[in-house]
Coordinates of C-alpha atoms in Angstrom, one line a residue:
M156 CA 0.0 0.0 0.0
L157 CA 1.4 3.4 -1.0
S158 CA 0.7 5.6 2.0
S159 CA 0.8 9.4 1.8
S160 CA 4.1 9.6 3.7
K161 CA 5.7 6.9 1.4
F162 CA 4.3 8.8 -1.6
E163 CA 6.0 12.0 -0.4
E164 CA 9.3 10.3 0.2
L165 CA 9.2 8.7 -3.2
E166 CA 8.5 12.0 -4.9
K167 CA 11.3 13.7 -2.9
L168 CA 13.9 11.0 -3.8
V169 CA 13.0 11.1 -7.5
S170 CA 13.2 14.9 -7.6
E171 CA 16.6 14.9 -5.9
M172 CA 17.8 12.2 -8.3
Y173 CA 17.2 14.6 -11.2
D174 CA 18.3 17.8 -9.4
D175 CA 21.4 16.8 -7.5
S176 CA 21.7 13.0 -7.9
L177 CA 21.3 10.7 -4.9
S178 CA 23.8 9.4 -2.4
V179 CA 24.3 5.6 -2.1
R180 CA 22.1 5.5 1.0
D181 CA 19.3 7.4 -0.7
M182 CA 19.6 5.2 -3.8
Q183 CA 19.2 2.1 -1.5
R184 CA 16.2 3.7 0.2
L185 CA 14.6 4.4 -3.2
E186 CA 15.0 0.7 -4.2
E187 CA 13.5 -0.4 -0.8
L188 CA 10.4 1.8 -1.5
L189 CA 10.0 0.2 -5.0
I190 CA 10.6 -3.5 -4.2
D191 CA 7.4 -5.6 -4.2
D192 CA 5.1 -2.6 -4.4
P193 CA 3.3 -2.3 -7.8
L194 CA 1.7 1.0 -6.8
A195 CA 5.0 2.6 -5.9
Q196 CA 6.6 1.3 -9.1
L197 CA 3.7 2.8 -11.1
R198 CA 4.1 6.1 -9.4
Y199 CA 7.9 6.0 -9.9
K200 CA 7.4 5.4 -13.6
E201 CA 5.1 8.4 -13.8
L202 CA 7.5 10.7 -11.9
V203 CA 10.5 9.7 -14.1
G204 CA 8.4 10.3 -17.2
I205 CA 7.5 13.8 -16.0
H206 CA 11.1 14.7 -15.2
I207 CA 12.6 13.4 -18.5
A208 CA 9.8 15.1 -20.5
L209 CA 10.4 18.4 -18.8
S210 CA 14.1 18.2 -19.3
V211 CA 13.7 17.5 -23.0
A212 CA 11.1 20.2 -23.5
S213 CA 13.2 22.8 -21.7
G214 CA 16.1 22.2 -23.1
G215 CA 34.4 -1.3 -20.4
S216 CA 32.1 -4.1 -21.0
D217 CA 31.5 -7.3 -19.1
T218 CA 33.4 -10.5 -19.7
A219 CA 31.8 -12.3 -22.7
A220 CA 32.1 -15.3 -24.8
P221 CA 33.1 -14.8 -28.4
S222 CA 30.4 -14.4 -31.1
D223 CA 29.7 -17.3 -33.4
V224 CA 29.1 -15.9 -36.9
R225 CA 28.3 -18.0 -39.9
G226 CA 27.2 -17.5 -43.5
T227 CA 24.5 -19.5 -45.3
E228 CA 26.2 -22.8 -45.0
G229 CA 26.6 -22.5 -41.2
L230 CA 22.9 -22.4 -40.3
L231 CA 22.7 -24.0 -36.8
L232 CA 20.1 -26.7 -36.5
A233 CA 19.6 -28.9 -33.4
S234 CA 17.0 -29.0 -30.6
R235 CA 16.1 -26.4 -27.9
N236 CA 14.8 -26.7 -24.4
E237 CA 13.9 -23.1 -23.5
R238 CA 13.5 -19.9 -25.4
T239 CA 13.2 -16.6 -23.7
P240 CA 12.5 -13.3 -25.5
V241 CA 13.4 -9.8 -25.1
S242 CA 10.9 -9.4 -22.3
K243 CA 8.9 -6.3 -21.3
A244 CA 7.9 -7.8 -18.0
P245 CA 9.2 -6.3 -14.7
A246 CA 10.7 -9.7 -13.7
A247 CA 13.0 -9.6 -16.7
R248 CA 15.3 -7.1 -15.0
P249 CA 16.8 -7.2 -11.5
V250 CA 16.0 -4.4 -9.0
T251 CA 19.7 -3.7 -8.7
H252 CA 19.5 -2.1 -12.1
L253 CA 17.0 0.4 -10.7
L254 CA 14.0 -1.1 -12.5
P255 CA 14.7 -0.4 -16.1
W256 CA 11.3 -1.5 -17.1
A257 CA 9.9 1.4 -15.2
L258 CA 12.2 3.8 -17.0
A259 CA 11.3 2.4 -20.4
A260 CA 8.1 4.4 -20.8
A261 CA 9.8 7.6 -19.8
V262 CA 12.7 7.0 -22.3
A263 CA 10.2 6.2 -25.1
L264 CA 8.4 9.5 -24.3
A265 CA 11.7 11.4 -24.3
L266 CA 12.9 9.8 -27.6
G267 CA 9.6 10.8 -29.2
L268 CA 9.9 14.3 -27.9
F269 CA 13.4 14.9 -29.0
A270 CA 12.6 13.7 -32.5
L271 CA 10.4 16.8 -32.8
Q272 CA 13.2 19.1 -31.8
S273 CA 16.1 20.5 -33.9
A274 CA 19.5 18.9 -33.6
E275 CA 20.6 21.8 -31.3
D276 CA 17.6 21.5 -29.0
S277 CA 17.2 17.7 -28.9
A278 CA 20.0 16.6 -26.5
L279 CA 18.6 14.1 -24.0
K280 CA 20.8 14.1 -20.8
V281 CA 20.0 12.1 -17.8
E282 CA 22.1 12.9 -14.8
S283 CA 22.5 9.9 -12.7
S284 CA 26.0 9.8 -11.2
S285 CA 25.1 7.4 -8.4
L286 CA 23.7 4.9 -10.9
A287 CA 27.1 4.7 -12.6
N288 CA 28.6 3.1 -9.5
M289 CA 26.2 0.2 -9.7
A290 CA 27.7 -1.6 -12.7
P291 CA 31.1 -1.6 -14.6
S292 CA 29.9 0.2 -17.7
Y293 CA 26.8 1.9 -19.1
P294 CA 26.0 2.0 -22.7
A295 CA 24.6 5.0 -24.5
L296 CA 22.2 5.3 -27.4
P297 CA 24.6 6.7 -30.0
E298 CA 24.1 9.4 -32.6
I299 CA 24.6 8.4 -36.2
K300 CA 27.2 10.4 -38.1
H301 CA 27.6 8.4 -41.3
V302 CA 25.9 5.5 -43.2
S303 CA 27.8 3.0 -45.4
W304 CA 27.3 -0.5 -46.6
E305 CA 28.6 -1.7 -43.2
G306 CA 25.7 0.1 -41.5
P307 CA 25.8 3.4 -39.4
S308 CA 28.9 4.8 -37.9
Y309 CA 28.4 6.6 -34.6
Q310 CA 29.7 9.6 -32.8
P311 CA 32.6 8.6 -30.5
A312 CA 31.2 10.5 -27.6
P313 CA 27.4 10.8 -27.9
R314 CA 25.7 13.8 -26.3
D315 CA 22.7 11.7 -25.4
A316 CA 24.2 9.9 -22.4
I317 CA 21.6 7.4 -21.1
P318 CA 22.3 5.0 -18.2
T319 CA 21.9 1.3 -18.7
A320 CA 18.8 1.4 -16.6
A321 CA 17.2 3.5 -19.2
I322 CA 18.1 1.3 -22.2
F323 CA 15.2 -1.0 -22.9
A324 CA 15.0 -3.9 -25.3
G325 CA 12.9 -3.3 -28.4
A326 CA 12.4 -0.8 -31.1
I327 CA 14.1 2.6 -30.6
S328 CA 14.7 5.9 -32.5
L329 CA 18.3 7.0 -33.2
R330 CA 19.3 10.5 -34.1
L331 CA 20.6 11.2 -37.5
G332 CA 21.2 15.0 -37.0
K333 CA 19.3 17.9 -38.4
G334 CA 16.2 16.8 -36.5
K335 CA 15.9 13.5 -38.3
T336 CA 15.7 10.1 -36.7
A337 CA 16.2 6.5 -37.8
D338 CA 15.0 3.1 -36.7
G339 CA 16.9 0.6 -34.6
Y340 CA 16.3 -2.5 -32.4
V341 CA 18.0 -3.1 -29.1
I342 CA 18.7 -6.6 -27.9
C343 CA 19.2 -7.0 -24.2
L344 CA 21.1 -10.2 -23.5
Q345 CA 20.7 -11.1 -19.8
P346 CA 23.3 -13.0 -17.9
G347 CA 23.1 -16.7 -18.6
M348 CA 21.3 -16.2 -21.9
S349 CA 22.2 -16.6 -25.5
V350 CA 20.7 -15.3 -28.7
D351 CA 20.6 -16.8 -32.2
L352 CA 20.0 -14.4 -35.2
V353 CA 19.1 -15.5 -38.7
S354 CA 19.2 -12.8 -41.4
T355 CA 17.3 -13.2 -44.6
F356 CA 17.2 -11.0 -47.8
D357 CA 14.7 -10.6 -50.6
A358 CA 15.5 -7.3 -52.3
T359 CA 16.3 -5.8 -55.7
G360 CA 18.6 -3.2 -54.3
E361 CA 21.6 -3.6 -52.0
N362 CA 20.7 -4.1 -48.3
S363 CA 22.8 -4.6 -45.2
L364 CA 22.1 -5.6 -41.6
S365 CA 24.5 -4.2 -39.0
I366 CA 25.0 -5.6 -35.5
V367 CA 26.9 -3.6 -32.9
E368 CA 27.4 -3.9 -29.2
L369 CA 26.7 -0.8 -27.1
T370 CA 29.6 -0.5 -24.7
G371 CA 29.5 3.1 -23.5
G372 CA 32.3 5.5 -22.8
D373 CA 34.4 6.7 -25.8
R374 CA 33.3 3.6 -27.8
P375 CA 29.6 3.7 -27.9
A376 CA 29.4 0.9 -30.6
A377 CA 31.8 -2.0 -30.9
K378 CA 32.1 -5.4 -32.4
K379 CA 30.4 -4.5 -35.6
L380 CA 29.1 -7.3 -37.8
T381 CA 27.5 -6.9 -41.2
F382 CA 25.4 -9.2 -43.3
H383 CA 24.6 -8.0 -46.9
N384 CA 23.1 -9.2 -50.1
A385 CA 25.8 -8.2 -52.6
G386 CA 27.4 -11.0 -54.6
E387 CA 26.6 -13.7 -57.1
G388 CA 24.0 -16.4 -56.3
P389 CA 20.9 -18.2 -57.5
M390 CA 18.0 -15.9 -58.3
P391 CA 14.5 -16.7 -57.1
L392 CA 11.8 -17.0 -59.7
H393 CA 10.0 -13.9 -58.4
A394 CA 13.1 -11.7 -58.3
N395 CA 13.2 -8.5 -60.4
P396 CA 15.3 -9.3 -63.5
I397 CA 17.1 -6.0 -63.2
A398 CA 18.7 -7.1 -60.0
K399 CA 22.4 -7.7 -60.6
N400 CA 25.1 -9.1 -58.3
R401 CA 22.5 -9.9 -55.7
R402 CA 22.0 -12.8 -53.3
Y403 CA 18.8 -14.0 -51.6
G404 CA 17.5 -16.1 -48.7
V405 CA 19.4 -16.8 -45.5
L406 CA 22.8 -15.0 -45.8
G407 CA 24.0 -15.0 -42.2
H408 CA 23.7 -16.6 -38.8
W409 CA 25.0 -14.9 -35.6
S410 CA 25.1 -16.4 -32.1
E411 CA 26.1 -14.6 -28.9
A412 CA 26.2 -15.8 -25.3
N413 CA 26.5 -13.7 -22.1
F414 CA 28.5 -15.4 -19.4
G415 CA 29.1 -12.2 -17.5
P416 CA 27.2 -10.8 -14.4
H417 CA 25.5 -7.9 -16.2
P418 CA 23.2 -7.5 -19.2
R419 CA 24.8 -6.8 -22.6
Y420 CA 23.1 -4.6 -25.3
F421 CA 23.3 -5.0 -29.0
L422 CA 21.8 -2.6 -31.7
L423 CA 20.4 -3.8 -35.0
T424 CA 20.0 -1.4 -37.9
G425 CA 19.2 -1.9 -41.6
V426 CA 20.6 0.2 -44.5
H427 CA 20.1 0.2 -48.3
K428 CA 20.8 1.8 -51.6
L429 CA 18.2 2.6 -54.3
A430 CA 17.3 -0.2 -56.6
I431 CA 19.0 1.7 -59.4
P432 CA 21.7 3.8 -57.7
T433 CA 23.4 6.7 -59.2
A434 CA 27.2 7.2 -59.2
V435 CA 26.9 9.5 -56.1
E436 CA 24.1 7.6 -54.4
D437 CA 24.5 7.3 -50.7
W438 CA 23.5 4.6 -48.3
R439 CA 20.2 5.2 -46.5
M440 CA 18.7 4.0 -43.2
S441 CA 15.9 1.6 -43.8
D442 CA 12.4 1.8 -42.3
M443 CA 12.0 -0.9 -39.6
K444 CA 9.0 -2.7 -38.2
V445 CA 8.8 -5.3 -35.4
L446 CA 6.5 -7.8 -37.0
I447 CA 6.3 -10.3 -34.1
E448 CA 7.7 -10.1 -30.6
H449 CA 6.7 -13.0 -28.5
E450 CA 8.5 -15.4 -26.1
N451 CA 9.1 -18.0 -28.9
A452 CA 10.5 -15.6 -31.5
V453 CA 11.2 -12.0 -32.4
H454 CA 10.9 -11.2 -36.1
I455 CA 12.0 -7.7 -37.4
G456 CA 11.6 -6.5 -41.0
W457 CA 13.2 -3.6 -42.9
D458 CA 11.7 -1.9 -45.9
D459 CA 13.9 -0.1 -48.5
S460 CA 12.9 2.7 -50.9
G461 CA 11.0 0.3 -53.1
P462 CA 11.3 -1.0 -56.7
P463 CA 12.5 1.2 -59.6
P464 CA 9.8 3.7 -60.4
S465 CA 8.6 4.8 -63.8
E466 CA 10.6 7.6 -65.4
G467 CA 9.9 10.9 -63.8
H468 CA 8.3 9.4 -60.6
P469 CA 9.8 9.1 -57.2
Y470 CA 10.6 5.9 -55.4
R471 CA 7.8 4.5 -53.2
P472 CA 8.4 1.8 -50.5
D473 CA 6.2 -1.3 -51.1
G474 CA 5.6 -1.9 -47.4
D475 CA 6.5 -5.6 -47.4
Y476 CA 9.2 -5.3 -44.7
D477 CA 10.8 -8.2 -46.4
D478 CA 13.8 -6.7 -48.2
L479 CA 15.8 -7.5 -45.1
A480 CA 14.7 -9.4 -42.0
A481 CA 16.2 -10.7 -38.7
T482 CA 14.7 -13.5 -36.7
L483 CA 15.9 -13.8 -33.0
F484 CA 15.8 -16.9 -30.9
Y485 CA 16.7 -16.7 -27.2
T486 CA 18.0 -19.6 -25.1
S487 CA 18.4 -19.9 -21.3
N488 CA 21.5 -21.5 -19.8
S489 CA 19.2 -23.7 -17.8
S490 CA 19.5 -27.5 -18.0
D491 CA 15.9 -27.9 -16.9
E492 CA 13.7 -29.2 -19.7
L493 CA 10.3 -27.6 -20.2
P494 CA 7.3 -29.9 -19.6
A495 CA 6.1 -31.7 -22.6
S496 CA 2.8 -30.4 -24.2
S497 CA 0.3 -32.2 -26.4
S498 CA -0.4 -29.2 -28.7
L499 CA 1.5 -26.7 -30.9
R500 CA 2.0 -23.2 -29.7
V501 CA 1.0 -20.5 -32.2
L502 CA 1.7 -16.8 -31.8
A503 CA 0.9 -14.3 -34.6
S504 CA 1.1 -10.6 -35.5
H505 CA -2.6 -10.7 -36.4
D506 CA -5.6 -12.6 -34.9
P507 CA -6.7 -15.5 -37.1
T508 CA -9.6 -15.0 -39.5
P509 CA -12.1 -17.9 -39.7
I510 CA -12.2 -19.2 -43.3
N511 CA -14.1 -22.0 -44.9
V512 CA -11.2 -24.0 -46.3
P513 CA -12.0 -26.0 -49.5
E514 CA -12.4 -29.7 -49.1
V515 CA -10.2 -30.5 -52.1
I516 CA -6.7 -29.2 -51.8
D517 CA -4.3 -30.4 -54.5
S518 CA -1.6 -27.8 -54.1
A519 CA -0.1 -27.4 -50.6
F520 CA 3.4 -27.2 -49.2
E521 CA 4.1 -29.8 -46.5
F522 CA 6.9 -29.6 -43.9
E523 CA 7.9 -31.3 -40.7
L524 CA 8.3 -29.5 -37.4
P525 CA 10.6 -31.6 -35.1
P526 CA 10.2 -31.6 -31.3
G527 CA 11.5 -28.4 -29.7
S528 CA 11.7 -26.5 -33.0
I529 CA 10.0 -23.3 -34.3
A530 CA 8.6 -22.4 -37.7
L531 CA 8.5 -18.7 -38.6
V532 CA 6.0 -17.9 -41.4
K533 CA 5.7 -14.5 -43.1
A534 CA 3.2 -13.8 -45.8
I535 CA 3.1 -11.0 -48.4
C536 CA 0.0 -10.5 -50.6
E537 CA 0.3 -8.4 -53.8
A538 CA -3.0 -9.6 -55.4
R539 CA -5.9 -7.4 -56.2
D540 CA -8.4 -10.1 -55.4
P541 CA -9.2 -11.7 -52.0
N542 CA -6.4 -14.1 -51.0
A543 CA -5.8 -15.9 -47.8
L544 CA -3.1 -18.0 -46.1
V545 CA -4.0 -21.2 -44.2
I546 CA -1.7 -23.3 -42.0
M547 CA -3.0 -26.8 -41.3
D548 CA -2.1 -29.9 -39.4
C549 CA -1.7 -32.6 -42.1
Q550 CA -2.9 -35.4 -39.9
T551 CA -5.8 -33.9 -38.0
K552 CA -6.8 -31.4 -40.8
E553 CA -7.1 -28.8 -38.0
V554 CA -6.5 -25.2 -39.0
V555 CA -3.5 -23.9 -37.0
W556 CA -3.9 -20.3 -38.3
S557 CA -5.6 -18.6 -41.2
G558 CA -5.8 -15.0 -42.3
T559 CA -6.6 -12.6 -45.1
K560 CA -4.7 -9.4 -45.9
Q561 CA -5.7 -6.4 -43.8
P562 CA -6.3 -3.2 -45.9
A563 CA -4.4 -1.0 -43.5
E564 CA -1.3 -3.3 -43.7
G565 CA -0.6 -2.7 -47.4
V566 CA 0.9 -5.9 -49.0
Y567 CA 1.9 -7.3 -45.6
L568 CA -0.4 -10.2 -44.5
G569 CA 1.1 -11.4 -41.3
T570 CA 3.9 -13.2 -39.4
I571 CA 3.2 -16.4 -37.5
S572 CA 5.4 -18.3 -35.0
I573 CA 4.6 -22.0 -34.5
S574 CA 6.6 -23.9 -31.9
N575 CA 6.4 -27.6 -31.2
P576 CA 6.7 -28.4 -27.5
T577 CA 5.5 -31.9 -27.9
Q578 CA 7.7 -35.0 -28.0
A579 CA 6.8 -36.0 -31.5
A580 CA 7.4 -34.4 -34.9
R581 CA 4.4 -32.7 -36.4
K582 CA 3.6 -32.5 -40.1
L583 CA 2.1 -29.2 -41.2
C584 CA 1.1 -27.7 -44.6
L585 CA 0.9 -24.2 -46.0
L586 CA -1.8 -23.4 -48.6
A587 CA -3.2 -20.3 -50.2
I588 CA -6.8 -19.8 -51.2
H589 CA -8.6 -17.1 -53.2
K590 CA -11.9 -15.9 -54.4
V591 CA -12.8 -15.6 -58.0
P592 CA -13.8 -11.9 -58.7
T593 CA -16.3 -12.8 -61.4
A594 CA -18.1 -15.4 -59.3
T595 CA -21.4 -14.7 -57.6
D596 CA -20.6 -16.9 -54.6
E597 CA -18.2 -16.4 -51.8
V598 CA -16.4 -19.7 -52.1
W599 CA -12.7 -20.0 -51.5
H600 CA -10.6 -21.9 -54.1
A601 CA -7.2 -23.4 -53.7
S602 CA -4.3 -21.5 -55.4
K603 CA -1.6 -23.1 -57.4
L604 CA 1.8 -23.4 -55.7
R605 CA 5.4 -23.0 -56.8
T606 CA 8.6 -23.1 -54.8
L607 CA 10.4 -19.9 -55.8
Y608 CA 13.6 -20.4 -53.7
E609 CA 14.9 -23.1 -51.4
Q610 CA 17.7 -23.5 -48.9
P611 CA 18.2 -25.9 -46.1
N612 CA 15.2 -25.1 -43.7
F613 CA 14.3 -22.0 -45.6
F614 CA 11.8 -21.6 -48.4
I615 CA 10.2 -18.9 -50.5
L616 CA 6.8 -20.1 -51.8
G617 CA 4.7 -18.4 -54.4
F618 CA 0.9 -18.9 -55.0
E619 CA -1.1 -18.1 -58.1
D620 CA -4.8 -17.1 -57.9
S621 CA -7.5 -17.3 -60.6
R622 CA -6.1 -14.6 -62.8
N623 CA -3.5 -17.0 -64.0
D624 CA -0.8 -14.5 -65.0
D625 CA 1.7 -17.0 -63.8
D626 CA 3.7 -14.6 -61.7
F627 CA 3.2 -16.8 -58.6
N628 CA 3.4 -13.7 -56.6
D629 CA -0.2 -13.1 -55.7
L630 CA 0.6 -14.5 -52.2
R631 CA 4.2 -15.1 -51.2
V632 CA 5.4 -16.9 -48.1
N633 CA 8.8 -17.1 -46.4
L634 CA 9.2 -20.2 -44.2
L635 CA 12.1 -20.6 -41.8
I636 CA 12.4 -23.7 -39.6
E637 CA 14.8 -23.3 -36.7
S638 CA 16.0 -25.6 -34.1
A639 CA 18.7 -24.6 -31.7
P640 CA 21.1 -25.7 -28.9
N641 CA 20.1 -27.0 -25.6
S642 CA 22.2 -24.6 -23.6
V643 CA 24.4 -21.5 -23.9
S644 CA 27.5 -23.6 -24.0
D645 CA 26.3 -25.5 -27.0
V646 CA 26.0 -22.3 -29.0
L647 CA 29.7 -21.8 -29.4
Q648 CA 30.6 -25.4 -30.2

């Protein structure tokens, strides 16, 4: 219960933290007030949000195991006991880091506010000298000074110094200068955790994914890794024929484990060039969207400037968020196996849409989902007529998920994560259905299927509706099947 005296003490401590900073004793007292008291935690979040908003408006690293980085041939496939996401729950962070989940809302508010200010007025400075004594190093959200094929380069000493407690996993805004912002995604790797990242590409123009570790101090971004789609390789059937020197599908796999006592933070960004670049064309930051963020999987997509326009017209992004994508899988360093389940676990970016599936299906893609593995399905629909995606259990004929394109989503239909916690392999099938525009009924018909591109455990599938233009791009599906190590130690073997 948050009494009036406790309320006044909490307000006084938060005010002093932003005015003069707190002593070690006062910092300990602040934590005592917040521990196991949801009302105090809620009020603390509100007070921090007010202080940061007002300041904006008025205004080395832990021991770590080496990264495991592989290209296409090194896709890691095994079994996994436990997957833990970038969590937004209070229990995901220890109180000794001053409740970063409580600061998250305030930081998001501040980032949104400083994006509206000019470069001179948008400096976000959080004074917290006592916090700096609570961990060896504190990263900062860096300012981008240059963009190349390797991704953004950052200012060596960012003005926007933010303590670790204020860095929250998830989508963030980075400052480009001149009042502009760019998209990024922060991974928080807790002690005893590992992350596996699979990068996929399907773009006409050059695209790159950059991974950096936020280390703070004079080196705000270190250990840069880049995956890109430049180079010779097989071309999918749906690819734009003007694309030259371009690769597709799974082009990189990165694994990282945290054996240290403190969280580690990594920043993901996407960059691209125009589909037909000029001699002086610069690299640009790509638009980013978190398509699914659940405990089984995190899937992030980037959208470039779009396909080549007609002469005299500007580039227009197509909104598929599929030019570049990163799928994250988290593993705990726990040897305890999760209890077996009798059913699949399905998590999706959109609620399923009930659909009357045709009784006769003569064109479906079947795949096996081993125990402990995850299938990540992403669907893009470019058809003018009604099209839908259906995922079924081949044995029971049960519909696992079905959905139609949402008008507000453009060409993006949805992302679905299907995990198999059972002790037996499950056989699933993907099928597309459509309605005939000239028909007077509302009957769904099965679409024709073609495999547009294939790699081990990764497929690009194309479906053709009743217009029969044979582009097999009316509904397009990316399927990634991922199994992973049993523990953190297995990641680096």
